[in-house]
mmCIF file of C-alpha atoms in Angstrom:
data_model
loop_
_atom_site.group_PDB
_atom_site.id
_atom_site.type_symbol
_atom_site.label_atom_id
_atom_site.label_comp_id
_atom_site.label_asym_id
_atom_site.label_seq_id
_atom_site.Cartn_x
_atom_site.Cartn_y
_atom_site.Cartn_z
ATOM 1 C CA UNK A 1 0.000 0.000 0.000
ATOM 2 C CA UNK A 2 3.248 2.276 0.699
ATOM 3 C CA UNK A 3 4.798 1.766 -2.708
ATOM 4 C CA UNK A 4 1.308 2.408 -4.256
ATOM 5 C CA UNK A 5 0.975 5.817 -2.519
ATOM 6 C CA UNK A 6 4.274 6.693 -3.383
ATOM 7 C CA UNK A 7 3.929 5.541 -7.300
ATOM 8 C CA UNK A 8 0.510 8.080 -7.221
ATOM 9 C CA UNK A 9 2.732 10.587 -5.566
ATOM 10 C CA UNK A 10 5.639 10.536 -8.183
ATOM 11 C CA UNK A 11 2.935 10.388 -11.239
ATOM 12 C CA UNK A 12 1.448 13.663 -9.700
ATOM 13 C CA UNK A 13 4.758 16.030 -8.702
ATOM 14 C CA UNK A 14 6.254 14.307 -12.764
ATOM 15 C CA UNK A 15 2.679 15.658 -14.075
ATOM 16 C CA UNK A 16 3.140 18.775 -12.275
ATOM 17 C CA UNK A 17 6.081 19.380 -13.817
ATOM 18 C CA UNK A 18 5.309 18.469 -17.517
ATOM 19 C CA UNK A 19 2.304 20.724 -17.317
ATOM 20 C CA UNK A 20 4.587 23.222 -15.617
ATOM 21 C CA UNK A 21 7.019 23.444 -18.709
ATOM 22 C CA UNK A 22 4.352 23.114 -20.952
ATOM 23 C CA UNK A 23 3.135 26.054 -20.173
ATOM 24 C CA UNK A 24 6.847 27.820 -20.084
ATOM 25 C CA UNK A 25 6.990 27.019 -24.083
ATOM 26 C CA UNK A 26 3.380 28.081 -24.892
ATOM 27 C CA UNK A 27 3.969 30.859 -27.081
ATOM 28 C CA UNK A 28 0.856 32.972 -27.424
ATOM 29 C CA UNK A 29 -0.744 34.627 -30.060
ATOM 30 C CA UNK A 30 -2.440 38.034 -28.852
ATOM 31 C CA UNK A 31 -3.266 39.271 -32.840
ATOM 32 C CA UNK A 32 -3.476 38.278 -36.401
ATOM 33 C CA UNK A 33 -4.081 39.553 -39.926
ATOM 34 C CA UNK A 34 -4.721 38.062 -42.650
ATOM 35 C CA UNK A 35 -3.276 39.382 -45.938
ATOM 36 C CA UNK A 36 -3.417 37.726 -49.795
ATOM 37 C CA UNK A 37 -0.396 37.984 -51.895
ATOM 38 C CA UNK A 38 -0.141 38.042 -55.632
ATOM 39 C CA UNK A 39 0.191 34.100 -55.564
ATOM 40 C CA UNK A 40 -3.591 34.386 -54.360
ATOM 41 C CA UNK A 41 -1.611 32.381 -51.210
ATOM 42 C CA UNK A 42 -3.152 33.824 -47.570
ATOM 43 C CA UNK A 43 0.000 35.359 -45.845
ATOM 44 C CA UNK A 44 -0.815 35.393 -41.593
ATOM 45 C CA UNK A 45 0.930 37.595 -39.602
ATOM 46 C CA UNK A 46 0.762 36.973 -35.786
ATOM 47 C CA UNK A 47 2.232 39.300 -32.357
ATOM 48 C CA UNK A 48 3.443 36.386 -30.401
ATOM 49 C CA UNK A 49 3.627 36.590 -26.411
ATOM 50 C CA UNK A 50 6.423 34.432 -24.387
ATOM 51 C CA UNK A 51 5.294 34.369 -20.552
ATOM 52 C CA UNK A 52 7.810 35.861 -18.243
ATOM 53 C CA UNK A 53 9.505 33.741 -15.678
ATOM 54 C CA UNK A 54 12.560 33.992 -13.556
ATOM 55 C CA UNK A 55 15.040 35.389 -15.820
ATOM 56 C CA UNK A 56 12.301 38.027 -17.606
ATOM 57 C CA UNK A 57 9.625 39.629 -15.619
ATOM 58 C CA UNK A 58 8.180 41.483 -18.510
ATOM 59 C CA UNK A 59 7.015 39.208 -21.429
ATOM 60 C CA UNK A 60 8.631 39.489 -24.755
ATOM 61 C CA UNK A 61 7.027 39.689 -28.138
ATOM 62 C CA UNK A 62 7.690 38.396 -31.087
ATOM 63 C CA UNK A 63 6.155 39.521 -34.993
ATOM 64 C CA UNK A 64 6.313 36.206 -37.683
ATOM 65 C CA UNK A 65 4.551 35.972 -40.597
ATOM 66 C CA UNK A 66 4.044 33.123 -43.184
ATOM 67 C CA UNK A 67 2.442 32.079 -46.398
ATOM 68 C CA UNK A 68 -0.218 29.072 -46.988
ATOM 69 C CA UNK A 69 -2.911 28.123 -49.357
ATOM 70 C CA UNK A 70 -5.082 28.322 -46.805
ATOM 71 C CA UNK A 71 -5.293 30.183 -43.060
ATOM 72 C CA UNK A 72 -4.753 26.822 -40.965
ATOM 73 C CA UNK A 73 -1.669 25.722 -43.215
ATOM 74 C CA UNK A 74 -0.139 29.569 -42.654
ATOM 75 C CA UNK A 75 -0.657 30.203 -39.142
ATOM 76 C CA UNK A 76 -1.029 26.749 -37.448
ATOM 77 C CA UNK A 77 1.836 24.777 -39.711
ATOM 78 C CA UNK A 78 4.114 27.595 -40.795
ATOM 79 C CA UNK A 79 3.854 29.626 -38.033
ATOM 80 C CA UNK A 80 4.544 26.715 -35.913
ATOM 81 C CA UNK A 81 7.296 25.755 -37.453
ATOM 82 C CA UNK A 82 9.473 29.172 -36.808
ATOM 83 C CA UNK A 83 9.173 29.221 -33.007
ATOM 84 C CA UNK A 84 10.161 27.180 -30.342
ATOM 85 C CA UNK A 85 7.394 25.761 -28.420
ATOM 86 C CA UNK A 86 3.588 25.371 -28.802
ATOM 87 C CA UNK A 87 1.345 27.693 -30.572
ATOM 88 C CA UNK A 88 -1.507 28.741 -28.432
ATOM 89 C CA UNK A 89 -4.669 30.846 -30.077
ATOM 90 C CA UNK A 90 -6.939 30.925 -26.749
ATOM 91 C CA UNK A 91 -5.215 34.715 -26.022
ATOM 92 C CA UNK A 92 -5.582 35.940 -29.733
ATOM 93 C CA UNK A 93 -8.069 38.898 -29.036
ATOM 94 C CA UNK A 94 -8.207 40.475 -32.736
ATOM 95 C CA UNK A 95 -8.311 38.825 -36.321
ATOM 96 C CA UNK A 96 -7.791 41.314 -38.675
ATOM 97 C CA UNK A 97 -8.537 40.863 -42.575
ATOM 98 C CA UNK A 98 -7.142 42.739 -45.256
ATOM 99 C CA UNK A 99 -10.073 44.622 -47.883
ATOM 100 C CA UNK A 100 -8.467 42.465 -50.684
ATOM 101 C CA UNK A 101 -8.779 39.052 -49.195
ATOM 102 C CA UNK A 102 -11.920 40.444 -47.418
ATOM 103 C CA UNK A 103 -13.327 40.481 -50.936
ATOM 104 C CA UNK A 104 -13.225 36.912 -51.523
ATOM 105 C CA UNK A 105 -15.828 34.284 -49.310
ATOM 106 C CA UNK A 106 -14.984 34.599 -45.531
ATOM 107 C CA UNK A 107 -16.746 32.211 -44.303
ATOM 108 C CA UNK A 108 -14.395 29.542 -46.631
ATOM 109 C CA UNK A 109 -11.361 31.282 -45.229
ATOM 110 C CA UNK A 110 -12.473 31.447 -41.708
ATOM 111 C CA UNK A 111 -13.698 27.967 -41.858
ATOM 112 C CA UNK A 112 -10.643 26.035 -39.835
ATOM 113 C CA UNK A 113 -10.928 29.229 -37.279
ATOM 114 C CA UNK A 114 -14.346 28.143 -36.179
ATOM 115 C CA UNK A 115 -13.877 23.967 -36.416
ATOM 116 C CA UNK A 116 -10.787 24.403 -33.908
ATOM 117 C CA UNK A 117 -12.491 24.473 -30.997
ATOM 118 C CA UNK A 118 -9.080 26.285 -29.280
ATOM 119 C CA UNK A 119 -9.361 29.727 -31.110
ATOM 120 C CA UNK A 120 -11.058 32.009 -29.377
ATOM 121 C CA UNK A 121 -14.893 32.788 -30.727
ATOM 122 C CA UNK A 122 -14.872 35.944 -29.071
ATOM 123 C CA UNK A 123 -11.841 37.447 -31.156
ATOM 124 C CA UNK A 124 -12.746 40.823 -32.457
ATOM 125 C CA UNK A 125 -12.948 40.782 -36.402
ATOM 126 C CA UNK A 126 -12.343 43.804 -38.424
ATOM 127 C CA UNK A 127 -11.327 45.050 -41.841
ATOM 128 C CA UNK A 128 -8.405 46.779 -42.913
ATOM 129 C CA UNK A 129 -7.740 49.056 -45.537
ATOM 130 C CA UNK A 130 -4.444 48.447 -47.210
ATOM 131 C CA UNK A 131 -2.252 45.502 -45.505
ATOM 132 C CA UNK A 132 -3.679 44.215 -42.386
ATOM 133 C CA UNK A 133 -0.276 43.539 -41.234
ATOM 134 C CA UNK A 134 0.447 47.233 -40.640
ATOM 135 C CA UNK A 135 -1.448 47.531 -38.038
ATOM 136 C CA UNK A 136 0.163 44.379 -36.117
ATOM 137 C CA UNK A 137 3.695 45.785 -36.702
ATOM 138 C CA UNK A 138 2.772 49.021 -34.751
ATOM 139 C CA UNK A 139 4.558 49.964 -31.861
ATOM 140 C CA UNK A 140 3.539 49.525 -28.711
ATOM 141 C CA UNK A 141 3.669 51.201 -25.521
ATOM 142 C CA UNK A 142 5.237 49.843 -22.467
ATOM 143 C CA UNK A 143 4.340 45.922 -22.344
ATOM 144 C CA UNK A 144 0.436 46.492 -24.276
ATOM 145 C CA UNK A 145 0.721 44.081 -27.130
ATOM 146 C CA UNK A 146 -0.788 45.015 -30.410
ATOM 147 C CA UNK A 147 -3.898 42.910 -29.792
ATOM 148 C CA UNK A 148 -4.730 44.433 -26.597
ATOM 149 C CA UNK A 149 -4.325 47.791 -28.546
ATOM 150 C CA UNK A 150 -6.397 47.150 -31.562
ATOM 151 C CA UNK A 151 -9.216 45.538 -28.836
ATOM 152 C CA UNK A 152 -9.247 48.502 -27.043
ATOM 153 C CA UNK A 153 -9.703 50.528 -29.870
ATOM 154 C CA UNK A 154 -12.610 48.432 -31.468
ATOM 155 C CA UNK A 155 -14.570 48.431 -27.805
ATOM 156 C CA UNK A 156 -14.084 52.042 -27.766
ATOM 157 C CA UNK A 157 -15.846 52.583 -30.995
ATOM 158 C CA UNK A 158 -18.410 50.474 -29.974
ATOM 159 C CA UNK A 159 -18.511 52.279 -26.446
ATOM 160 C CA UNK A 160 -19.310 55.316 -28.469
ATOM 161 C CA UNK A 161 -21.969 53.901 -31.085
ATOM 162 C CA UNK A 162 -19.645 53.979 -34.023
ATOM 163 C CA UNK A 163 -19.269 50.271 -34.939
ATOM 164 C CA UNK A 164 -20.997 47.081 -33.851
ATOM 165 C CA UNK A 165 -19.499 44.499 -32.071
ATOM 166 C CA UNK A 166 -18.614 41.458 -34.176
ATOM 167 C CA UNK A 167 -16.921 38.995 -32.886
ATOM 168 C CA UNK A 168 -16.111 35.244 -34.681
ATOM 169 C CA UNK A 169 -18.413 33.616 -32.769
ATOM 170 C CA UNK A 170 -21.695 36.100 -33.981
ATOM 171 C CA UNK A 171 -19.679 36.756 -37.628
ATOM 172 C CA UNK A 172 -20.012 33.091 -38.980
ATOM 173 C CA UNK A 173 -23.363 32.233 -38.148
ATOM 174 C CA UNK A 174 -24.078 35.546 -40.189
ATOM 175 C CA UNK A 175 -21.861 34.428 -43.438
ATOM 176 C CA UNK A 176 -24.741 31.853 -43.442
ATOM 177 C CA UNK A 177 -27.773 33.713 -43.243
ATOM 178 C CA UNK A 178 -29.592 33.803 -46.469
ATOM 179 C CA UNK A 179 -31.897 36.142 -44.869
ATOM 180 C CA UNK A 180 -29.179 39.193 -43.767
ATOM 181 C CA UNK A 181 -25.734 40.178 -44.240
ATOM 182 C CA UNK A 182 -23.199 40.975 -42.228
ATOM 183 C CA UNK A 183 -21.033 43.975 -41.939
ATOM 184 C CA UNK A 184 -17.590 44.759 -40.330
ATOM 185 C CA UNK A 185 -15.355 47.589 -38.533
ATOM 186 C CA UNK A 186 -12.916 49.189 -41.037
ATOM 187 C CA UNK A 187 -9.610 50.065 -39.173
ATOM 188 C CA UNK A 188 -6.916 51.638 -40.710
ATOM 189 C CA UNK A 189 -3.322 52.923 -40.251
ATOM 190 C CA UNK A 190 -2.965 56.438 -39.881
ATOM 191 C CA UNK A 191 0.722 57.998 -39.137
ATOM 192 C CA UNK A 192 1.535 55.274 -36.121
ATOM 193 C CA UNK A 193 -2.029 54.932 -34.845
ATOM 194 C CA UNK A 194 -4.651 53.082 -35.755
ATOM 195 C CA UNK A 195 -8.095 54.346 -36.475
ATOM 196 C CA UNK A 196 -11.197 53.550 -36.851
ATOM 197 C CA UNK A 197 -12.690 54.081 -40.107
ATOM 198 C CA UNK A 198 -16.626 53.392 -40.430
ATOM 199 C CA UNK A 199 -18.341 49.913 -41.415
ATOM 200 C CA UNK A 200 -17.779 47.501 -44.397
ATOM 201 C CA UNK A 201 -20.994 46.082 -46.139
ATOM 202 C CA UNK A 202 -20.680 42.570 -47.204
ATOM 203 C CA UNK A 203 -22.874 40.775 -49.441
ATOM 204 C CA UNK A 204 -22.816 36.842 -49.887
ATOM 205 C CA UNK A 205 -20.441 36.759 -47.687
ATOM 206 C CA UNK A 206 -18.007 38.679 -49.239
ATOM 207 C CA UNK A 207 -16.844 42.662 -48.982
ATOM 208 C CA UNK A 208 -18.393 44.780 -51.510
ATOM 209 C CA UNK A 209 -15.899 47.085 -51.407
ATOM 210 C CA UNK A 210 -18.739 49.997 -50.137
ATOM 211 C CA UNK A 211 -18.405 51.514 -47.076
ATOM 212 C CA UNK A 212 -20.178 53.600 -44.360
ATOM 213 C CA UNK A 213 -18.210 56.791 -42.588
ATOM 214 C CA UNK A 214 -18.022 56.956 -39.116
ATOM 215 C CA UNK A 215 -20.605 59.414 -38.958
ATOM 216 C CA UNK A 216 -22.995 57.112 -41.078
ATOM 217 C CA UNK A 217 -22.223 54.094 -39.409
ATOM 218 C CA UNK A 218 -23.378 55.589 -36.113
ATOM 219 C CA UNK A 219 -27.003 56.569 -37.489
ATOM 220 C CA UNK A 220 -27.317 53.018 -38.811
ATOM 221 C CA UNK A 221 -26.699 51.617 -35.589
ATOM 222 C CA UNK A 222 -29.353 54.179 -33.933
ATOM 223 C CA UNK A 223 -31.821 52.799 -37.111
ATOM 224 C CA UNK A 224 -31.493 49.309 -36.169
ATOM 225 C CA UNK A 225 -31.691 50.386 -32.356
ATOM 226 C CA UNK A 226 -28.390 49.243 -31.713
ATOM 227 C CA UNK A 227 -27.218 52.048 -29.119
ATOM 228 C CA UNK A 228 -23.586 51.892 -27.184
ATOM 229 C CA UNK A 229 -22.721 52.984 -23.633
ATOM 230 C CA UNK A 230 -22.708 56.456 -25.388
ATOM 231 C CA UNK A 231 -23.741 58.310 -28.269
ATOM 232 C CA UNK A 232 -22.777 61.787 -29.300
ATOM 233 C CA UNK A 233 -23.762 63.314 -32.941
ATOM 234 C CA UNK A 234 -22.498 66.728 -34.143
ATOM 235 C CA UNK A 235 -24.290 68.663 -37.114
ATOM 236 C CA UNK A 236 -24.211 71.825 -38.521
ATOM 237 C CA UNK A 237 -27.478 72.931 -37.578
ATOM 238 C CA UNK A 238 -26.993 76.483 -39.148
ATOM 239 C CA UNK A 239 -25.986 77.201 -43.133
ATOM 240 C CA UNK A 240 -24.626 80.587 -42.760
ATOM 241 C CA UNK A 241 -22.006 81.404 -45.796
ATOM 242 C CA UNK A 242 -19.081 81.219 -43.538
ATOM 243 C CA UNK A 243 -18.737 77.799 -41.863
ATOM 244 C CA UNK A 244 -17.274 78.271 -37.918
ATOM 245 C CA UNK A 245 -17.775 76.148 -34.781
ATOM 246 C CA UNK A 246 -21.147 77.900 -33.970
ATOM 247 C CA UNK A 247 -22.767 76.715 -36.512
ATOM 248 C CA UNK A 248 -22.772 73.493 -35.491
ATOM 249 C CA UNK A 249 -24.121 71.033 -32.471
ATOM 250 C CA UNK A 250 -23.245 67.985 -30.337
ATOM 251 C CA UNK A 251 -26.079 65.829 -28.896
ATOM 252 C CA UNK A 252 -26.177 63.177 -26.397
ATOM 253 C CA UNK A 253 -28.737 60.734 -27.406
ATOM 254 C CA UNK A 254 -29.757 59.420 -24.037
ATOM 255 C CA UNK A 255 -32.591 57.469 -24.920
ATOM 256 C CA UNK A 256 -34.303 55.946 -28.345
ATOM 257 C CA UNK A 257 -37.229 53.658 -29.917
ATOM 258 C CA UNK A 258 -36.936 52.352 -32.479
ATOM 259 C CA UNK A 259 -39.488 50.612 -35.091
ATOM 260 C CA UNK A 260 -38.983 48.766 -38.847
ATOM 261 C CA UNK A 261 -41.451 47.843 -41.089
ATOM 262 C CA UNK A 262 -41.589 46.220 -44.139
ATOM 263 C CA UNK A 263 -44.447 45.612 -46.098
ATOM 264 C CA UNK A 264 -45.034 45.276 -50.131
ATOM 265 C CA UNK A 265 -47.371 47.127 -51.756
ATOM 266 C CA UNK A 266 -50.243 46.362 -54.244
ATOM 267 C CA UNK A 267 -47.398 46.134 -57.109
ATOM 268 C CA UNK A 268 -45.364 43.429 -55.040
ATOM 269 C CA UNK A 269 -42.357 46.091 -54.210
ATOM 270 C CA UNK A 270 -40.350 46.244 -50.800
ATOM 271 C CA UNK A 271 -41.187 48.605 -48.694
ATOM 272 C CA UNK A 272 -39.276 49.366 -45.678
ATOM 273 C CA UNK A 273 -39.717 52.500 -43.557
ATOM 274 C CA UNK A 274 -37.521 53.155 -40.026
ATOM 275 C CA UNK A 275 -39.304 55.025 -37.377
ATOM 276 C CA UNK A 276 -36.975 56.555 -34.894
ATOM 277 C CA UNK A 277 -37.566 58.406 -31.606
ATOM 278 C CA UNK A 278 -34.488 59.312 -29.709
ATOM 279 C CA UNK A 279 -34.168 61.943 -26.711
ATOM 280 C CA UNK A 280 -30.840 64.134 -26.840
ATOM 281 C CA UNK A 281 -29.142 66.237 -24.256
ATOM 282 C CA UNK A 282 -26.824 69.583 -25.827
ATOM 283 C CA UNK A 283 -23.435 69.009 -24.841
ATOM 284 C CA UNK A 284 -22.179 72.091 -27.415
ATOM 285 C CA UNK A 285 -23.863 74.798 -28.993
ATOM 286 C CA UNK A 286 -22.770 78.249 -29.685
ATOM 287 C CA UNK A 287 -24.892 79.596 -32.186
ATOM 288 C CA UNK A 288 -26.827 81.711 -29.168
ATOM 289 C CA UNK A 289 -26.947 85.096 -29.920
ATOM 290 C CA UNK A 290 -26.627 86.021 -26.141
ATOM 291 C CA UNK A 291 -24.409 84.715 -23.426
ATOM 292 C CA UNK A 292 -27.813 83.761 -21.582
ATOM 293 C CA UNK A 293 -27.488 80.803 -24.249
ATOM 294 C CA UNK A 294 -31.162 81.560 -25.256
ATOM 295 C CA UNK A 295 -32.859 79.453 -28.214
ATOM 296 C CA UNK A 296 -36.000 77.366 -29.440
ATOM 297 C CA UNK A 297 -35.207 74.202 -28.249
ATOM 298 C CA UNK A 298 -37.898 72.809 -30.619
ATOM 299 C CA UNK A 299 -36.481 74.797 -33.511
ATOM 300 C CA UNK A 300 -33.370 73.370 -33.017
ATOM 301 C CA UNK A 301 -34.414 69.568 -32.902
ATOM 302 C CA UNK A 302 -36.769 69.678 -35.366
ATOM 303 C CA UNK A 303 -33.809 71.084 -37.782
ATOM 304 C CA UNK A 304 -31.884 67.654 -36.203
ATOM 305 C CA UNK A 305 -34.351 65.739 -37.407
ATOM 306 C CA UNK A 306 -34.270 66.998 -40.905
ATOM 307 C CA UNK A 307 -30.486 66.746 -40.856
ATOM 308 C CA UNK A 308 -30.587 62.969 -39.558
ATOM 309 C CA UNK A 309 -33.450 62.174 -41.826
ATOM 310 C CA UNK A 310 -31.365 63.399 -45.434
ATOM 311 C CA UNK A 311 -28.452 61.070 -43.579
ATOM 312 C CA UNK A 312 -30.134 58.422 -43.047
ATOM 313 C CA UNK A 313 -31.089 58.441 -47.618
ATOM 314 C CA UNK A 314 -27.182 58.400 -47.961
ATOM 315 C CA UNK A 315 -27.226 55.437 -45.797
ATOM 316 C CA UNK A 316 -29.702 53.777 -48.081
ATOM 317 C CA UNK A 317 -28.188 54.364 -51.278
ATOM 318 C CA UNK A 318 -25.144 52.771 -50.225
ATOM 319 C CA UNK A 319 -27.300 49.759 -48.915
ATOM 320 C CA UNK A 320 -28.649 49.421 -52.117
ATOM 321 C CA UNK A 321 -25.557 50.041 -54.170
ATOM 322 C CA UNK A 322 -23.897 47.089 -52.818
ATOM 323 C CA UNK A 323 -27.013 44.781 -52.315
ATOM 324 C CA UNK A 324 -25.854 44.636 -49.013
ATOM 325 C CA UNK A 325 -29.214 43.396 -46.794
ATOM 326 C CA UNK A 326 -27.446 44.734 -43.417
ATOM 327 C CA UNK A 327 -30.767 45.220 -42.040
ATOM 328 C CA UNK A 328 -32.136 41.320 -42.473
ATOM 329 C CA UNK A 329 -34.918 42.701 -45.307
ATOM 330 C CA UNK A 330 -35.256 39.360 -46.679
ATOM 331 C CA UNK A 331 -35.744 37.575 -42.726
ATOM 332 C CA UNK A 332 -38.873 39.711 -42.833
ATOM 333 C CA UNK A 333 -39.887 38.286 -46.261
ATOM 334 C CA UNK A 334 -39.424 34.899 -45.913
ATOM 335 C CA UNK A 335 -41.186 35.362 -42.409
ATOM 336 C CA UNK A 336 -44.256 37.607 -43.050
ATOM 337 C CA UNK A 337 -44.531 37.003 -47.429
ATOM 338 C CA UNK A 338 -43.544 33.747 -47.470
ATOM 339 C CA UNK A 339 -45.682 33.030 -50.848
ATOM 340 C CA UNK A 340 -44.088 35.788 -52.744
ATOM 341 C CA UNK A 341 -40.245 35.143 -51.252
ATOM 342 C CA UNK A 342 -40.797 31.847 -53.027
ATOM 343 C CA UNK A 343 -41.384 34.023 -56.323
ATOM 344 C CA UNK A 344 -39.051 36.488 -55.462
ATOM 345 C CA UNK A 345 -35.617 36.958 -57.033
ATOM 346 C CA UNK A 346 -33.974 39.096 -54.337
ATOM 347 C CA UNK A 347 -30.561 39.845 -56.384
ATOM 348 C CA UNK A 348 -32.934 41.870 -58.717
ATOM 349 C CA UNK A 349 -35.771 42.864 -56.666
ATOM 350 C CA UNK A 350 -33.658 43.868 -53.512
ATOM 351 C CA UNK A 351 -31.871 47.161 -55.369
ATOM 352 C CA UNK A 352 -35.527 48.407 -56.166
ATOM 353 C CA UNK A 353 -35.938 48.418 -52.220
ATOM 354 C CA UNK A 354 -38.000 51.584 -51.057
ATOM 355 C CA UNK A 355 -36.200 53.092 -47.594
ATOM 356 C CA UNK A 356 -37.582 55.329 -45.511
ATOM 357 C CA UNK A 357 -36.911 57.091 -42.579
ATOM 358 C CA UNK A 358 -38.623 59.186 -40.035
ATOM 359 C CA UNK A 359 -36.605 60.412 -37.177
ATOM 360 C CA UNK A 360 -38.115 62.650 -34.587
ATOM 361 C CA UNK A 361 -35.410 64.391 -32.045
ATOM 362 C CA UNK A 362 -36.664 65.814 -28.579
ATOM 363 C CA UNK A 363 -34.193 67.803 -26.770
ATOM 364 C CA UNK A 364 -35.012 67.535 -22.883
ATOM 365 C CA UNK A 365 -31.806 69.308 -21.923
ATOM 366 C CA UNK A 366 -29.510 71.951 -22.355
ATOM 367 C CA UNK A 367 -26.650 71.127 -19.941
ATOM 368 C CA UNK A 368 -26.261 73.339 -17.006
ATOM 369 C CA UNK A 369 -26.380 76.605 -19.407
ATOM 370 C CA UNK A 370 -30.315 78.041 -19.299
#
């Protein structure tokens, strides 16, 4: 019974230790891009992260790239084969695809990323214009790897109602969604920063190549009543000749409902119309004509409205220029007109789509000026 409790205890501390050195030569991949050469071969380029021990108490990080027919032969077997140790994805916090490769079907290239069940689903999952690579050979500061920068950056954008949050794990189910299509963040480098730069529109799965700014992006989120932790929108609410600072305002939208409906009409044609109620709070406005910071309250939101309401057509058009469905018209068919859907040819009947938008805007406060 002795030697048995001491062959358990040996097996245990010789365990211990395998794990424990195991884990010393894990080398961790905290970002990767995804970039297409002229070989049409996917070229992955990860920010690897050796855990300190002893000898280092800061972690070091190493940049590798490599080239493979496909992403699981570039980054898991070529990758792997220029570092010492184990590759570990569970860290990797942003996958970041150029607009050239984006342009081809993602859910094909993305398709070992979801059957390995150790990359993490919750990666962030963004666009880039130009070489996605740039971004993940930016320096850092201090210790921050480049993937805890560029996930910063992304939440931040969605903090402030710019982008929406895609992540792998709610991107693929959306590459196979007949009924809507997905969109994602474009980043992109500016100087030694990176940026971001509105939202991509994808169609069958793909990257049309159309794009929303930053400033349309946010309104489309507010239309599908998709709202961040905040939500500030600046517009030049006066058209004198000589554009300045006063002519414009910022408002906090601190509350919003939101209502779509599609229908077709006696002819059989889409009709879609957005109904959108949001409360705002003025966090700038200088156009007053007295330091009092008198002025129609009601004046001034119903010229919002207007403003948000011509926005919201630009939106559209670029909707319908790329046949991007970002707003799931075709779920509502299938669920509601099920008859005609089965008749329908939505390639051809989707760019004859009729938007609208009605937008009311109710300022209930004008800061701590009255």
């Amino acid at each position: 019974m002795r030697r048995v409790m001491i062959c358990v205890l040996l097996s245990l501390l010789l365990t211990g230790c395998a794990v424990e050195n195991q884990l010393k030569n894990l080398q961790l991949i905290y970002a990767t891009s995804l970039d297409i050469n002229d070989n049409n071969d996917i070229v992955a380029t990860v920010t690897i992260q050796s855990p300190g021990g002893k000898e280092r108490n800061v972690p070091e990080h190493e940049i590798i790239s490599a080239t493979g027919a496909t992403l699981q032969e570039a980054l898991n077997n070529k990758i792997g084969q220029q570092i010492a140790g184990t590759v570990g994805t569970s860290k990797n916090q942003v996958l970041l695809i150029s607009e050239k490769l984006a342009k081809q079907d993602l859910a094909k290239i993305l398709d070992s990323a979801v059957r390995i069940s150790d990359d993490p689903m919750l990666a962030k999952v963004a666009i880039v214009r130009g070489d996605s690579s740039d971004l993940i050979r930016l320096k850092r500061v201090g210790s921050a790897t480049a993937g805890e920068y560029l996930r910063k950056i992304i939440q931040s954008a969605r903090h402030e109602t710019v982008i929406p949050a895609i992540t792998l794990h709610s991107l693929f189910p959306l590459l196979h969604d007949s009924g809507r299509d997905a969109v994602l963040p474009i980043l992109k480098k500016e100087g030694d920063k990176a940026i971001v730069d509105g939202m991509g529109l994808l169609h069958k799965r793909k990257f049309t190549g159309y794009t929303l700014t930053s400033k349309q992006s946010t309104l489309a989120l507010l239309l599908n009543g998709s709202k961040g932790n905040a939500c500030v929108i600046t517009r030049r609410v006066k058209t004198d000749d000589k554009d300045s600072p006063a002519d414009y305002m910022g408002l906090s939208i601190i509350d919003l409902k939101q209502k779509k409906q599609v229908w077709l009409d006696e002819s059989g044609h889409v009709q879609v119309r957005f109904v959108l109620k949001m409360k705002g709070s003025i966090i700038e406005y200088a156009g007053s004509s007295d330091q009092a910071g008198e002025y129609d309250t009601k004046e001034l939101a119903q010229r919002f409205s207007e403003i948000l309401m011509d926005d919201a057509k630009g939106i559209f058009q670029q909707l319908l220029k790329s046949h991007s469905d970002a707003y799931g018209i075709a779920r509502d068919i299938m669920a509601y007109y099920p008859e005609a859907w089965a008749k329908m040819d939505w390639e051809t009947e989707y760019p004859k789509t009729n938007f609208q938008a009605q937008i009311a805007v109710e300022i209930v406060s004008k800061g701590i000026i009255n």
